[in-house]
Coordinates of C-alpha atoms in Angstrom, one line a residue:
X1 CA -57.2 48.4 36.3
X2 CA -60.5 48.3 38.3
X3 CA -59.1 45.5 40.5
X4 CA -55.9 47.4 41.0
X5 CA -57.8 50.5 42.0
X6 CA -60.0 48.6 44.4
X7 CA -57.0 46.9 46.1
X8 CA -55.3 50.3 46.4
X9 CA -58.3 51.8 48.2
X10 CA -58.4 48.8 50.6
X11 CA -54.7 49.3 51.3
X12 CA -55.1 53.1 51.8
X13 CA -58.1 52.5 54.2
X14 CA -56.1 50.0 56.3
X15 CA -53.1 52.3 56.3
X16 CA -55.2 55.3 57.3
X17 CA -56.1 56.7 60.7
X18 CA -57.4 53.5 62.2
X19 CA -54.5 51.4 63.4
X20 CA -56.9 49.3 65.5
X21 CA -59.0 48.2 62.5
X22 CA -57.1 45.1 61.4
X23 CA -57.1 43.9 65.0
X24 CA -60.8 44.5 65.3
X25 CA -61.5 42.5 62.2
X26 CA -59.2 39.7 63.6
X27 CA -61.1 39.8 66.9
X28 CA -64.4 39.5 65.1
X29 CA -63.1 36.5 63.2
X30 CA -61.8 34.9 66.4
X31 CA -65.1 35.4 68.2
X32 CA -67.0 33.9 65.3
X33 CA -64.7 30.9 65.4
X34 CA -65.3 30.5 69.1
X35 CA -69.1 30.5 68.6
X36 CA -68.6 27.7 66.0
X37 CA -66.4 25.7 68.3
X38 CA -63.4 26.0 66.1
X39 CA -61.0 26.8 68.9
X40 CA -62.3 23.9 71.1
X41 CA -59.6 21.3 70.3
X42 CA -56.8 23.8 70.6
X43 CA -58.2 25.0 73.9
X44 CA -58.2 21.5 75.1
X45 CA -54.5 21.2 74.2
X46 CA -53.9 24.4 76.0
X47 CA -55.7 23.0 79.1
X48 CA -53.3 20.0 79.0
X49 CA -50.3 22.2 78.6
X50 CA -51.2 24.4 81.6
X51 CA -51.4 21.3 83.8
X52 CA -48.1 20.0 82.5
X53 CA -46.2 23.3 83.0
X54 CA -47.8 24.3 86.3
X55 CA -45.9 23.5 89.5
X56 CA -47.5 20.4 90.8
X57 CA -49.8 20.6 93.8
X58 CA -49.9 18.1 96.6
X59 CA -52.9 15.8 96.9
X60 CA -54.8 16.2 100.1
X61 CA -53.3 13.9 102.8
X62 CA -56.8 13.0 104.1
X63 CA -57.4 10.9 100.9
X64 CA -56.4 7.3 100.4
X65 CA -57.3 4.7 97.9
X66 CA -57.7 0.9 98.1
X67 CA -57.0 -0.6 94.7
X68 CA -58.5 -3.7 93.1
X69 CA -55.1 -4.1 91.3
X70 CA -53.3 -6.8 89.4
X71 CA -51.8 -8.5 92.6
X72 CA -55.3 -8.6 94.2
X73 CA -56.7 -10.3 91.1
X74 CA -53.9 -12.8 91.1
X75 CA -54.6 -13.6 94.8
X76 CA -58.4 -13.5 94.7
X77 CA -59.1 -14.6 91.2
X78 CA -61.0 -13.0 88.3
X79 CA -63.3 -10.0 88.9
X80 CA -66.1 -9.7 90.0
X81 CA -65.4 -11.2 93.4
X82 CA -67.7 -12.8 95.9
X83 CA -69.0 -10.1 98.2
X84 CA -67.6 -11.6 101.3
X85 CA -64.3 -10.2 100.1
X86 CA -65.7 -6.7 100.7
X87 CA -67.1 -7.7 104.1
X88 CA -63.6 -8.9 105.0
X89 CA -62.1 -5.5 103.9
X90 CA -64.6 -3.6 106.0
X91 CA -63.9 -5.7 109.0
X92 CA -60.1 -5.1 108.5
X93 CA -60.7 -1.3 108.4
X94 CA -62.8 -1.3 111.6
X95 CA -59.6 -1.6 113.6
X96 CA -58.8 2.0 112.8
X97 CA -62.0 3.3 111.2
X98 CA -61.7 5.8 108.3
X99 CA -63.9 8.9 108.3
X100 CA -65.7 7.5 105.3
X101 CA -65.4 4.6 102.8
X102 CA -66.6 5.1 99.2
X103 CA -67.0 2.0 97.0
X104 CA -66.6 2.8 93.3
X105 CA -68.2 -0.6 92.6
X106 CA -71.8 -1.4 91.4
X107 CA -73.7 -4.1 93.4
X108 CA -76.9 -4.4 91.4
X109 CA -77.5 -8.2 91.2
X110 CA -78.2 -10.3 94.2
X111 CA -75.7 -12.9 95.5
X112 CA -75.6 -15.4 98.4
X113 CA -73.2 -13.2 100.4
X114 CA -75.4 -10.1 100.4
X115 CA -76.5 -10.5 104.0
X116 CA -72.9 -10.8 105.2
X117 CA -71.9 -7.7 103.2
X118 CA -74.9 -5.7 104.4
X119 CA -74.0 -6.5 108.0
X120 CA -70.4 -5.3 107.4
X121 CA -71.6 -2.1 105.8
X122 CA -74.0 -1.4 108.6
X123 CA -71.3 -2.2 111.1
X124 CA -69.0 0.2 109.5
X125 CA -71.5 3.1 109.5
X126 CA -69.3 5.0 107.1
X127 CA -69.8 3.2 103.8
X128 CA -71.0 5.1 100.7
X129 CA -72.2 3.0 97.7
X130 CA -72.3 3.8 94.0
X131 CA -75.2 4.3 91.7
X132 CA -75.1 4.6 87.9
X133 CA -77.1 4.5 84.7
X134 CA -76.9 2.1 81.8
X135 CA -76.6 3.1 78.2
X136 CA -80.4 3.4 77.9
X137 CA -80.6 5.7 80.9
X138 CA -82.0 3.1 83.3
X139 CA -81.0 3.6 86.9
X140 CA -78.7 1.0 88.4
X141 CA -79.0 1.5 92.2
X142 CA -77.4 -0.7 94.8
X143 CA -79.3 -3.7 96.1
X144 CA -82.0 -2.5 98.6
X145 CA -80.5 -4.4 101.5
X146 CA -77.1 -2.9 100.8
X147 CA -78.5 0.6 100.3
X148 CA -80.4 0.4 103.6
X149 CA -77.2 -0.5 105.4
X150 CA -75.1 2.2 103.7
X151 CA -74.5 5.6 105.2
X152 CA -75.2 7.3 101.8
X153 CA -75.4 6.6 98.1
X154 CA -73.5 8.7 95.4
X155 CA -73.6 8.6 91.6
X156 CA -70.6 7.8 89.4
X157 CA -71.9 9.5 86.3
X158 CA -69.0 10.8 84.2
X159 CA -68.3 11.6 80.6
X160 CA -64.9 12.4 79.2
X161 CA -64.4 15.0 76.5
X162 CA -64.1 14.1 72.9
X163 CA -60.3 13.8 73.1
X164 CA -60.7 11.2 75.9
X165 CA -59.5 13.6 78.7
X166 CA -61.6 13.9 81.8
X167 CA -61.9 17.6 82.6
X168 CA -65.3 17.8 84.3
X169 CA -67.1 16.2 87.2
X170 CA -70.8 16.2 87.9
X171 CA -71.4 17.1 91.6
X172 CA -75.2 16.6 91.6
X173 CA -77.8 14.9 89.4
X174 CA -81.0 16.4 90.7
X175 CA -80.5 15.9 94.5
X176 CA -78.2 12.9 94.3
X177 CA -74.6 13.8 95.0
X178 CA -71.5 12.4 93.3
X179 CA -69.8 9.6 95.1
X180 CA -67.0 11.9 96.2
X181 CA -69.5 14.5 97.5
X182 CA -71.3 11.7 99.4
X183 CA -68.0 10.5 100.9
X184 CA -67.3 14.1 102.0
X185 CA -70.7 14.4 103.7
X186 CA -70.4 11.2 105.6
X187 CA -66.8 12.0 106.6
X188 CA -67.7 15.5 107.8
X189 CA -70.7 14.2 109.8
X190 CA -68.4 12.0 112.0
X191 CA -65.5 14.3 112.6
X192 CA -64.6 17.7 114.1
X193 CA -62.2 18.7 111.3
X194 CA -64.4 21.4 109.9
X195 CA -64.6 20.0 106.3
X196 CA -67.2 21.8 104.2
X197 CA -70.6 20.3 103.9
X198 CA -71.7 20.4 100.2
X199 CA -75.2 21.6 99.5
X200 CA -77.1 20.4 96.4
X201 CA -77.7 23.2 93.9
X202 CA -78.8 22.7 90.3
X203 CA -80.3 19.6 88.9
X204 CA -77.1 18.9 87.0
X205 CA -74.1 20.7 88.3
X206 CA -70.8 20.2 86.4
X207 CA -67.5 21.6 87.7
X208 CA -64.0 21.8 86.2
X209 CA -61.5 19.4 87.9
X210 CA -58.2 20.9 89.1
X211 CA -56.0 17.8 88.9
X212 CA -53.5 18.3 91.7
X213 CA -50.9 16.1 90.1
X214 CA -50.3 12.6 88.8
X215 CA -52.5 10.0 90.5
X216 CA -49.5 8.0 91.5
X217 CA -49.0 10.5 94.3
X218 CA -52.3 9.4 95.9
X219 CA -51.6 6.9 98.8
X220 CA -52.9 3.7 97.3
X221 CA -52.9 0.2 98.9
X222 CA -53.6 -3.1 97.4
X223 CA -57.1 -4.5 98.2
X224 CA -55.7 -8.0 99.1
X225 CA -53.0 -6.6 101.3
X226 CA -55.5 -4.5 103.3
X227 CA -58.1 -7.3 103.6
X228 CA -55.5 -9.8 104.7
X229 CA -54.1 -7.5 107.3
X230 CA -50.8 -7.0 105.6
X231 CA -51.2 -3.2 105.9
X232 CA -51.3 -1.4 109.2
X233 CA -54.9 -0.2 109.4
X234 CA -53.9 2.9 111.3
X235 CA -52.9 4.5 107.9
X236 CA -56.6 4.8 107.2
X237 CA -57.7 6.2 110.5
X238 CA -59.8 9.3 110.0
X239 CA -59.2 9.3 106.2
X240 CA -61.5 9.5 103.3
X241 CA -61.0 6.1 101.6
X242 CA -62.0 5.2 98.1
X243 CA -62.2 1.6 96.9
X244 CA -62.1 1.0 93.2
X245 CA -60.5 -0.9 90.3
X246 CA -57.1 0.1 89.1
X247 CA -56.0 -3.0 87.2
X248 CA -55.2 -2.4 83.6
X249 CA -58.3 -2.1 81.4
X250 CA -60.9 -2.3 84.2
X251 CA -61.8 1.3 84.6
X252 CA -59.5 3.5 82.5
X253 CA -59.5 7.3 82.9
X254 CA -57.3 9.8 81.1
X255 CA -56.2 13.1 82.7
X256 CA -53.9 15.8 81.5
X257 CA -51.2 14.3 83.6
X258 CA -52.1 10.6 83.2
X259 CA -52.8 10.3 79.5
X260 CA -50.6 7.4 78.3
X261 CA -51.0 5.1 80.0
X262 CA -54.3 6.1 81.6
X263 CA -55.1 6.0 85.3
X264 CA -58.2 4.6 86.9
X265 CA -61.7 6.1 87.5
X266 CA -61.5 5.9 91.2
X267 CA -59.1 8.9 91.2
X268 CA -61.8 11.1 89.6
X269 CA -63.6 11.0 92.9
X270 CA -60.4 11.6 94.7
X271 CA -59.8 14.7 92.7
X272 CA -63.2 16.1 93.4
X273 CA -62.8 15.5 97.1
X274 CA -59.4 17.2 97.0
X275 CA -60.7 20.2 95.1
X276 CA -63.6 20.7 97.5
X277 CA -61.6 20.2 100.6
X278 CA -59.1 22.8 99.5
X279 CA -61.5 25.1 97.7
X280 CA -59.6 24.8 94.4
X281 CA -62.0 23.7 91.8
X282 CA -61.1 25.2 88.5
X283 CA -63.0 28.3 87.5
X284 CA -63.3 28.9 83.8
X285 CA -63.7 32.4 82.3
X286 CA -67.3 33.0 81.4
X287 CA -68.2 33.1 77.7
X288 CA -69.0 36.8 77.8
X289 CA -65.7 37.6 79.5
X290 CA -63.8 35.5 76.9
X291 CA -65.5 37.5 74.1
X292 CA -64.6 40.8 75.7
X293 CA -61.0 39.5 76.1
X294 CA -60.7 38.8 72.4
X295 CA -62.3 42.1 71.4
X296 CA -59.7 43.9 73.5
X297 CA -56.7 41.8 72.5
X298 CA -57.3 42.2 68.7
X299 CA -57.3 46.0 68.4
X300 CA -54.6 46.4 71.1
X301 CA -52.3 44.1 69.2
X302 CA -53.0 45.9 65.9
X303 CA -52.3 49.2 67.5
X304 CA -49.0 47.9 68.9
X305 CA -47.9 46.4 65.6
X306 CA -49.0 49.2 63.4
X307 CA -46.4 51.3 61.5
X308 CA -43.5 49.1 62.5
X309 CA -40.9 47.4 60.3
X310 CA -41.6 43.7 59.7
X311 CA -38.7 42.6 62.0
X312 CA -40.2 44.6 64.9
X313 CA -43.7 43.2 64.2
X314 CA -42.4 39.7 64.2
X315 CA -40.5 40.3 67.4
X316 CA -43.6 41.6 69.1
X317 CA -45.8 38.9 67.6
X318 CA -43.3 36.3 68.9
X319 CA -43.2 37.8 72.4
X320 CA -46.9 38.4 72.9
X321 CA -48.1 34.8 72.8
X322 CA -45.6 33.5 75.4
X323 CA -46.2 36.6 77.5
X324 CA -49.9 35.9 77.4
X325 CA -49.4 32.2 78.0
X326 CA -47.3 33.1 81.1
X327 CA -50.1 35.2 82.5
X328 CA -52.6 32.4 81.8
X329 CA -50.3 30.0 83.5
X330 CA -49.9 32.3 86.5
X331 CA -53.7 32.6 86.8
X332 CA -54.1 28.9 86.4
X333 CA -51.3 28.0 89.0
X334 CA -52.1 30.5 91.7
X335 CA -55.7 31.4 91.1
X336 CA -57.2 28.2 89.8
X337 CA -58.5 30.2 86.9
X338 CA -58.6 28.7 83.4
X339 CA -58.5 31.4 80.8
X340 CA -58.6 30.6 77.1
X341 CA -55.2 30.3 75.5
X342 CA -55.7 29.3 71.9
X343 CA -58.2 31.9 70.8
X344 CA -56.3 34.9 72.3
X345 CA -53.0 33.8 70.8
X346 CA -54.8 33.1 67.5
X347 CA -56.2 36.6 67.6
X348 CA -52.7 38.0 68.0
X349 CA -51.6 36.2 64.9
X350 CA -54.7 37.2 63.0
X351 CA -54.0 40.8 63.9
X352 CA -50.4 40.5 62.7
X353 CA -51.7 39.2 59.4
X354 CA -54.3 42.0 59.2
X355 CA -51.6 44.7 59.7
X356 CA -49.5 43.2 57.0
X357 CA -52.3 43.6 54.5
X358 CA -52.0 47.4 54.6
X359 CA -48.7 47.3 52.8
X360 CA -48.9 43.9 51.1
X361 CA -50.1 45.4 47.8
X362 CA -47.3 47.9 47.5
X363 CA -44.7 45.4 48.5
X364 CA -46.0 42.8 46.0
X365 CA -45.8 45.4 43.2
X366 CA -42.3 46.2 44.1
X367 CA -41.3 42.6 44.6
X368 CA -42.6 41.8 41.1
X369 CA -40.2 44.5 39.8
X370 CA -37.1 43.0 41.2
X371 CA -38.0 39.3 41.6
X372 CA -35.2 38.4 39.1
X373 CA -32.7 40.8 40.5
X374 CA -32.3 39.9 44.2
X375 CA -31.4 36.8 46.1
X376 CA -33.9 35.8 48.8
X377 CA -31.6 36.8 51.6
X378 CA -31.6 40.4 50.4
X379 CA -35.3 40.8 49.8
X380 CA -36.1 42.2 53.2
X381 CA -33.1 44.6 53.2
X382 CA -34.1 46.0 49.8
X383 CA -37.7 46.4 50.8
X384 CA -36.8 48.4 53.9
X385 CA -34.4 50.7 52.1
X386 CA -35.8 50.5 48.6
X387 CA -35.5 54.2 47.9
X388 CA -31.7 54.0 48.2
X389 CA -31.5 51.1 45.7
X390 CA -34.1 51.7 43.0
X391 CA -34.1 54.5 40.4
X392 CA -36.5 54.4 37.5
X393 CA -37.5 50.7 38.3
X394 CA -33.9 49.4 37.8
X395 CA -31.1 48.2 40.1
X396 CA -28.2 50.5 39.8
X397 CA -24.7 49.0 39.6
X398 CA -22.5 50.3 42.4
X399 CA -18.8 50.2 43.1
X400 CA -18.1 49.8 46.8
X401 CA -15.7 48.3 49.3
X402 CA -16.8 45.1 50.8
X403 CA -15.4 42.0 52.5
X404 CA -16.0 38.7 50.5
X405 CA -16.0 35.3 52.2
X406 CA -15.7 32.0 50.5
X407 CA -16.1 28.7 52.3
X408 CA -16.0 25.1 51.0
X409 CA -16.1 21.6 52.4
X410 CA -13.0 19.5 52.3
X411 CA -13.3 16.2 50.5
X412 CA -16.9 16.7 49.4
X413 CA -16.5 14.6 46.3
X414 CA -15.4 11.6 48.3
X415 CA -18.2 12.1 50.7
X416 CA -20.8 12.5 48.0
X417 CA -19.8 9.2 46.4
X418 CA -20.4 7.4 49.7
X419 CA -23.9 8.6 50.4
X420 CA -27.2 8.0 48.6
X421 CA -28.4 11.2 46.9
X422 CA -31.3 11.9 49.3
X423 CA -29.2 11.4 52.4
X424 CA -26.5 13.5 50.9
X425 CA -28.9 16.4 50.2
X426 CA -30.3 16.2 53.8
X427 CA -26.8 16.2 55.3
X428 CA -25.6 19.1 53.1
X429 CA -28.7 21.2 53.7
X430 CA -28.2 20.9 57.5
X431 CA -24.7 22.1 57.1
X432 CA -25.5 25.0 54.7
X433 CA -28.4 26.1 56.9
X434 CA -26.2 26.3 60.0
X435 CA -23.4 28.2 58.2
X436 CA -25.9 30.6 56.5
X437 CA -27.4 31.4 59.9
X438 CA -24.0 32.4 61.2
X439 CA -23.4 34.6 58.2
X440 CA -26.7 36.4 58.4
X441 CA -26.6 36.7 62.2
X442 CA -23.5 38.9 61.7
X443 CA -25.0 41.0 58.9
X444 CA -23.6 39.1 55.9
X445 CA -25.5 38.4 52.7
X446 CA -25.4 35.1 51.0
X447 CA -24.4 35.9 47.4
X448 CA -24.7 32.3 46.1
X449 CA -24.4 28.6 46.9
X450 CA -22.0 26.8 44.6
X451 CA -22.6 23.2 45.3
X452 CA -21.1 22.7 48.8
X453 CA -19.5 26.1 48.7
X454 CA -20.9 29.4 50.0
X455 CA -20.0 32.9 48.8
X456 CA -21.0 35.6 51.2
X457 CA -20.5 39.4 51.2
X458 CA -20.3 41.8 54.1
X459 CA -20.9 45.5 53.4
X460 CA -23.6 45.4 50.7
X461 CA -26.0 46.5 49.2
X462 CA -25.2 49.9 50.5
X463 CA -21.9 51.7 49.9
X464 CA -19.6 51.8 52.9
X465 CA -18.4 55.4 52.8
X466 CA -16.4 55.6 56.0
X467 CA -13.3 53.6 57.1
X468 CA -15.2 52.6 60.2
X469 CA -17.9 51.0 58.1
X470 CA -15.4 49.0 56.1
X471 CA -13.7 47.9 59.3
X472 CA -17.0 46.9 60.9
X473 CA -17.9 44.8 57.9
X474 CA -14.5 43.0 57.9
X475 CA -14.9 42.4 61.7
X476 CA -18.3 41.0 61.1
X477 CA -16.9 38.5 58.5
X478 CA -14.3 37.3 61.0
X479 CA -16.9 37.0 63.8
X480 CA -19.2 35.0 61.5
X481 CA -16.2 32.7 60.6
X482 CA -15.5 32.0 64.2
X483 CA -19.1 31.4 64.9
X484 CA -19.2 28.9 62.0
X485 CA -16.3 27.0 63.5
X486 CA -18.2 26.7 66.8
X487 CA -21.5 25.8 65.1
X488 CA -19.6 23.1 63.1
X489 CA -18.4 21.5 66.3
X490 CA -21.9 21.0 67.4
X491 CA -23.1 19.9 64.0
X492 CA -20.3 17.3 63.8
X493 CA -21.2 16.0 67.3
X494 CA -24.7 15.4 65.9
X495 CA -23.4 13.8 62.7
X496 CA -21.2 11.5 64.8
X497 CA -24.1 10.4 66.9
X498 CA -26.2 9.8 63.7
X499 CA -23.4 8.0 61.9
X500 CA -23.0 10.6 59.2
X501 CA -19.8 11.9 57.7
X502 CA -17.9 14.6 59.7
X503 CA -17.2 17.9 58.0
X504 CA -14.1 20.0 57.6
X505 CA -14.0 23.3 55.8
X506 CA -11.8 26.2 54.8
X507 CA -12.6 29.9 54.7
X508 CA -11.0 32.6 52.6
X509 CA -11.6 36.3 53.3
X510 CA -10.5 39.4 51.5
X511 CA -11.5 43.1 51.7
X512 CA -11.5 45.2 48.6
X513 CA -13.4 46.9 45.8
X514 CA -16.3 45.1 44.2
X515 CA -19.0 46.0 41.7
X516 CA -22.5 45.1 42.9
X517 CA -25.3 44.8 40.4
X518 CA -27.4 42.5 38.2
X519 CA -25.9 39.6 36.3
X520 CA -27.5 37.5 33.7
X521 CA -29.7 37.7 30.7
X522 CA -33.2 39.1 30.2
X523 CA -34.8 35.7 31.1
X524 CA -33.0 35.4 34.4
X525 CA -31.1 38.0 36.4
X526 CA -29.5 37.8 39.8
X527 CA -27.9 40.4 42.1
X528 CA -24.3 39.7 42.8
X529 CA -20.8 41.2 43.3
X530 CA -17.9 40.9 40.8
X531 CA -14.3 41.9 40.8
X532 CA -10.8 40.8 41.7
X533 CA -11.7 40.8 45.4
X534 CA -14.0 37.8 44.8
X535 CA -11.2 36.0 43.0
X536 CA -8.8 36.6 45.8
X537 CA -11.2 35.3 48.5
X538 CA -11.8 32.2 46.4
X539 CA -8.1 31.6 46.0
X540 CA -7.5 32.0 49.8
X541 CA -10.2 29.4 50.5
X542 CA -8.5 26.8 48.3
X543 CA -5.1 27.6 50.1
X544 CA -6.6 26.6 53.5
X545 CA -5.9 23.0 52.6
X546 CA -2.2 23.8 53.5
X547 CA -3.0 24.9 57.0
X548 CA -1.5 22.6 59.6
X549 CA -3.7 20.8 62.2
X550 CA -2.3 23.0 65.0
X551 CA -4.1 26.1 63.6
X552 CA -7.2 26.7 65.7
X553 CA -9.2 28.2 62.8
X554 CA -9.2 27.1 59.1
X555 CA -9.3 30.8 58.0
X556 CA -7.0 32.7 55.6
X557 CA -7.2 36.4 55.1
X558 CA -5.1 39.1 53.4
X559 CA -3.2 41.9 55.0
X560 CA -5.9 44.3 53.8
X561 CA -8.5 42.5 55.9
X562 CA -6.2 42.1 58.8
X563 CA -5.6 45.8 58.9
X564 CA -9.4 46.2 59.5
X565 CA -9.6 43.6 62.3
X566 CA -6.2 43.7 64.0
X567 CA -7.5 45.6 67.0
X568 CA -10.0 42.8 67.7
X569 CA -8.4 39.6 66.6
X570 CA -4.9 38.1 66.8
X571 CA -3.4 36.7 63.6
X572 CA -0.4 34.6 62.5
X573 CA 1.4 35.0 59.2
X574 CA 1.4 31.8 57.1
X575 CA 2.8 32.9 53.7
X576 CA 2.4 35.2 50.7
X577 CA 0.7 35.1 47.3
X578 CA 1.3 37.1 44.1
X579 CA -2.0 38.9 43.3
X580 CA -2.7 40.0 39.7
X581 CA -1.7 43.6 39.0
X582 CA 0.7 43.8 42.0
X583 CA 4.5 43.8 41.9
X584 CA 4.9 42.7 45.5
X585 CA 3.6 39.6 47.3
X586 CA 0.5 39.9 49.5
X587 CA 1.0 38.5 53.0
X588 CA -1.6 35.9 54.1
X589 CA -2.6 35.4 57.7
X590 CA -4.7 33.0 59.8
X591 CA -6.8 34.0 62.8
X592 CA -5.4 32.8 66.1
X593 CA -8.3 34.1 68.3
X594 CA -10.0 37.1 69.8
X595 CA -7.9 39.7 71.6
X596 CA -8.8 40.4 75.2
X597 CA -10.9 43.5 75.8
X598 CA -9.0 46.3 77.5

């Protein structure tokens, strides 16, 4: 009793005059998770998704790459190569000099051809060499002779995120620029194109890379082809050229757009150059702004969801995440702004959960009361209009007019004997789920599943007092039946592709008086409808076996149902049956299609 009283007080507090409170709690939880890094992996996935959904940008046309690729290895042999190969490349490029040439290659050990390479580097006047660090932090600079000949030196320090994706670049380590920055400086010094001249800032300056697109779009030429003069050197005139390994396994790099298979590390420098040239480095929302965003989204979502029916809450909760994601995508695409995605959407869902808590206790108590009385499909309807159904804790039996629908698979026994049990159940559940969706989408209630058969009722659990209500329920039953035919066509196409059995069914529909109430013993009760109307619908369903192939729909209905739907659907008489308690035959019809709207 103490626990019950405490939970009731919590419920009353949440349901009081503070509709923002569940969202505020949700926001606090989300902020705490952010501080602990719990959102990081999901935010990384969001980063990838933003790139994949964003309209692709164009790589800057002033960038080109010369690739140490597989064809070059086949022609020149195993890497590393003799350094006269690079001297040969530089001489080939001198015919139409690039604005700058960046080598994403380490030359740290002496070789006999160093003098020849140094002379070629000096002759170029545009070469930028690479510097790195080993695993122990020891600097690996270019050979002194090569460094003296070079126009500049740039570092190639880079670390991918823990999921293997490269999202950041380091512009400066102390005063040493990245290779791409150094290439930009050299290229800018020798041209009048007005490229920005980077200035060193912090000792370690990291930036977020805005990958313009897949790296296959960067103009890339085979090293051997360029060195041997098989490429017109004019394509490199005035360009910022990067030379690096792209052969499989030599320098792999993963981006949001080149993940599997990976691309090559030389394109990281290309991306940095592109971003700086076009002033489109990604800007990430500061941590404090991200916290304020969550603290605003939580209470606002709670206020929006508060005091609504569950269906409305779910609709809003389903619309808010894609709406927010669309805004984030717009900011990403046209503002180069990366705002968090996972944490705000998670906060929306947490707020929805928090709002639900305010009525969960009351709902649970009531659900316990009728857990054995109601089929799952009716639970939400009964909860929303519980006052009309319950009196003194019991479900009242009601006599009402409803439309009953029976449907069954033709030849199910034969099919069941040809399939293993597990495959049969999977096949049957796909069918039942598709048919049940059509029924519920048109306001019907699944009364029960009887093996491969479905019994559904339109017009319960509330009495249909007006003729228009009865007609509307009958029309909904026909509409659901036509929808099931269309859905079955799609399902059979899938089954045909998968090599599964095709399905044929029959549907019987009758409108009449039923008694709705609980059926069963004290140990297990269910809510169902009874009466001759049910028997007639079942009998009609079995009669659909006699329908000829030229009938567009395998539906049989009585004249009572036809009278309710004749202004919406065309019908064709197919015969008559003798119903119990009637002296005259009852005419039976099949639906021929929808009537045109006047």
